[in-house]
Amino acid sequence: MSDQADQMAPDASPGAVSKKSGVRRVNNMPMYILAAALGAFLLVMMLVAADRAAKQNAPAQGAAEKA
């Protein structure tokens, strides 16, 4: 208990930073993986939408009506 009391004393200087204190850095690799997966999904959705739009706007190739 006295160890924490010494650290909390106003005279204690935070000059020496221990390994346990400080800011932890974020590992960015999962962010990059998620961004790549989202980008691939959006690319596939865009290709499917373009294909459907092309099929919808294409002239009908069925049998011509005979009068």
PDB file of C-alpha atoms in Angstrom:
ATOM      1  CA  MET A   1       0.000   0.000   0.000  1.00  0.00           C
ATOM      2  CA  SER A   2       2.884   2.325   0.743  1.00  0.00           C
ATOM      3  CA  ASP A   3       4.154   1.750  -2.817  1.00  0.00           C
ATOM      4  CA  GLN A   4       1.019   3.383  -4.265  1.00  0.00           C
ATOM      5  CA  ALA A   5       1.114   6.140  -1.675  1.00  0.00           C
ATOM      6  CA  ASP A   6       4.627   7.063  -2.810  1.00  0.00           C
ATOM      7  CA  GLN A   7       3.530   7.157  -6.454  1.00  0.00           C
ATOM      8  CA  MET A   8       0.580   9.382  -5.630  1.00  0.00           C
ATOM      9  CA  ALA A   9       2.640  11.861  -3.618  1.00  0.00           C
ATOM     10  CA  PRO A  10       2.821  15.354  -5.132  1.00  0.00           C
ATOM     11  CA  ASP A  11       6.616  15.207  -4.996  1.00  0.00           C
ATOM     12  CA  ALA A  12       6.759  12.078  -7.155  1.00  0.00           C
ATOM     13  CA  SER A  13       7.873  13.022 -10.639  1.00  0.00           C
ATOM     14  CA  PRO A  14       6.518  11.218 -13.698  1.00  0.00           C
ATOM     15  CA  GLY A  15       9.921  11.660 -15.379  1.00  0.00           C
ATOM     16  CA  ALA A  16      10.654   7.944 -15.690  1.00  0.00           C
ATOM     17  CA  VAL A  17       7.950   6.176 -17.656  1.00  0.00           C
ATOM     18  CA  SER A  18       7.510   2.511 -16.931  1.00  0.00           C
ATOM     19  CA  LYS A  19       6.556  -0.095 -19.537  1.00  0.00           C
ATOM     20  CA  LYS A  20       3.102  -0.488 -17.984  1.00  0.00           C
ATOM     21  CA  SER A  21       2.142   3.148 -18.341  1.00  0.00           C
ATOM     22  CA  GLY A  22       1.621   5.142 -21.497  1.00  0.00           C
ATOM     23  CA  VAL A  23      -0.593   4.969 -24.525  1.00  0.00           C
ATOM     24  CA  ARG A  24      -1.072   1.688 -26.303  1.00  0.00           C
ATOM     25  CA  ARG A  25      -0.965   1.887 -30.068  1.00  0.00           C
ATOM     26  CA  VAL A  26      -3.705   0.431 -32.201  1.00  0.00           C
ATOM     27  CA  ASN A  27      -2.857  -2.453 -34.480  1.00  0.00           C
ATOM     28  CA  ASN A  28      -4.011  -1.168 -37.868  1.00  0.00           C
ATOM     29  CA  MET A  29      -3.913  -4.490 -39.725  1.00  0.00           C
ATOM     30  CA  PRO A  30      -7.502  -5.498 -38.754  1.00  0.00           C
ATOM     31  CA  MET A  31      -8.690  -2.078 -39.938  1.00  0.00           C
ATOM     32  CA  TYR A  32      -6.976  -2.600 -43.295  1.00  0.00           C
ATOM     33  CA  ILE A  33      -8.476  -6.093 -43.624  1.00  0.00           C
ATOM     34  CA  LEU A  34     -11.984  -4.801 -42.887  1.00  0.00           C
ATOM     35  CA  ALA A  35     -11.567  -1.918 -45.324  1.00  0.00           C
ATOM     36  CA  ALA A  36     -10.372  -4.304 -48.053  1.00  0.00           C
ATOM     37  CA  ALA A  37     -13.279  -6.692 -47.425  1.00  0.00           C
ATOM     38  CA  LEU A  38     -15.769  -3.828 -47.540  1.00  0.00           C
ATOM     39  CA  GLY A  39     -14.195  -2.498 -50.729  1.00  0.00           C
ATOM     40  CA  ALA A  40     -14.346  -5.933 -52.378  1.00  0.00           C
ATOM     41  CA  PHE A  41     -17.996  -6.335 -51.361  1.00  0.00           C
ATOM     42  CA  LEU A  42     -18.891  -2.918 -52.771  1.00  0.00           C
ATOM     43  CA  LEU A  43     -17.033  -3.715 -55.999  1.00  0.00           C
ATOM     44  CA  VAL A  44     -18.988  -6.963 -56.429  1.00  0.00           C
ATOM     45  CA  MET A  45     -22.262  -5.160 -55.718  1.00  0.00           C
ATOM     46  CA  MET A  46     -21.382  -2.493 -58.291  1.00  0.00           C
ATOM     47  CA  LEU A  47     -20.585  -5.135 -60.928  1.00  0.00           C
ATOM     48  CA  VAL A  48     -23.852  -6.979 -60.262  1.00  0.00           C
ATOM     49  CA  ALA A  49     -25.837  -3.734 -60.484  1.00  0.00           C
ATOM     50  CA  ALA A  50     -24.124  -2.793 -63.762  1.00  0.00           C
ATOM     51  CA  ASP A  51     -24.816  -6.258 -65.195  1.00  0.00           C
ATOM     52  CA  ARG A  52     -28.493  -6.099 -64.238  1.00  0.00           C
ATOM     53  CA  ALA A  53     -28.832  -2.595 -65.678  1.00  0.00           C
ATOM     54  CA  ALA A  54     -27.248  -3.757 -68.945  1.00  0.00           C
ATOM     55  CA  LYS A  55     -29.640  -6.712 -69.149  1.00  0.00           C
ATOM     56  CA  GLN A  56     -32.637  -4.491 -68.421  1.00  0.00           C
ATOM     57  CA  ASN A  57     -31.707  -1.909 -71.063  1.00  0.00           C
ATOM     58  CA  ALA A  58     -30.765  -4.453 -73.734  1.00  0.00           C
ATOM     59  CA  PRO A  59     -33.272  -5.074 -76.536  1.00  0.00           C
ATOM     60  CA  ALA A  60     -35.326  -8.220 -76.207  1.00  0.00           C
ATOM     61  CA  GLN A  61     -33.842 -11.127 -78.134  1.00  0.00           C
ATOM     62  CA  GLY A  62     -36.901 -13.337 -77.895  1.00  0.00           C
ATOM     63  CA  ALA A  63     -38.982 -14.548 -80.809  1.00  0.00           C
ATOM     64  CA  ALA A  64     -40.497 -11.704 -82.780  1.00  0.00           C
ATOM     65  CA  GLU A  65     -44.275 -11.471 -82.772  1.00  0.00           C
ATOM     66  CA  LYS A  66     -45.955 -12.422 -85.993  1.00  0.00           C
ATOM     67  CA  ALA A  67     -49.170 -10.734 -86.947  1.00  0.00           C
TER      68      ALA A  67
END
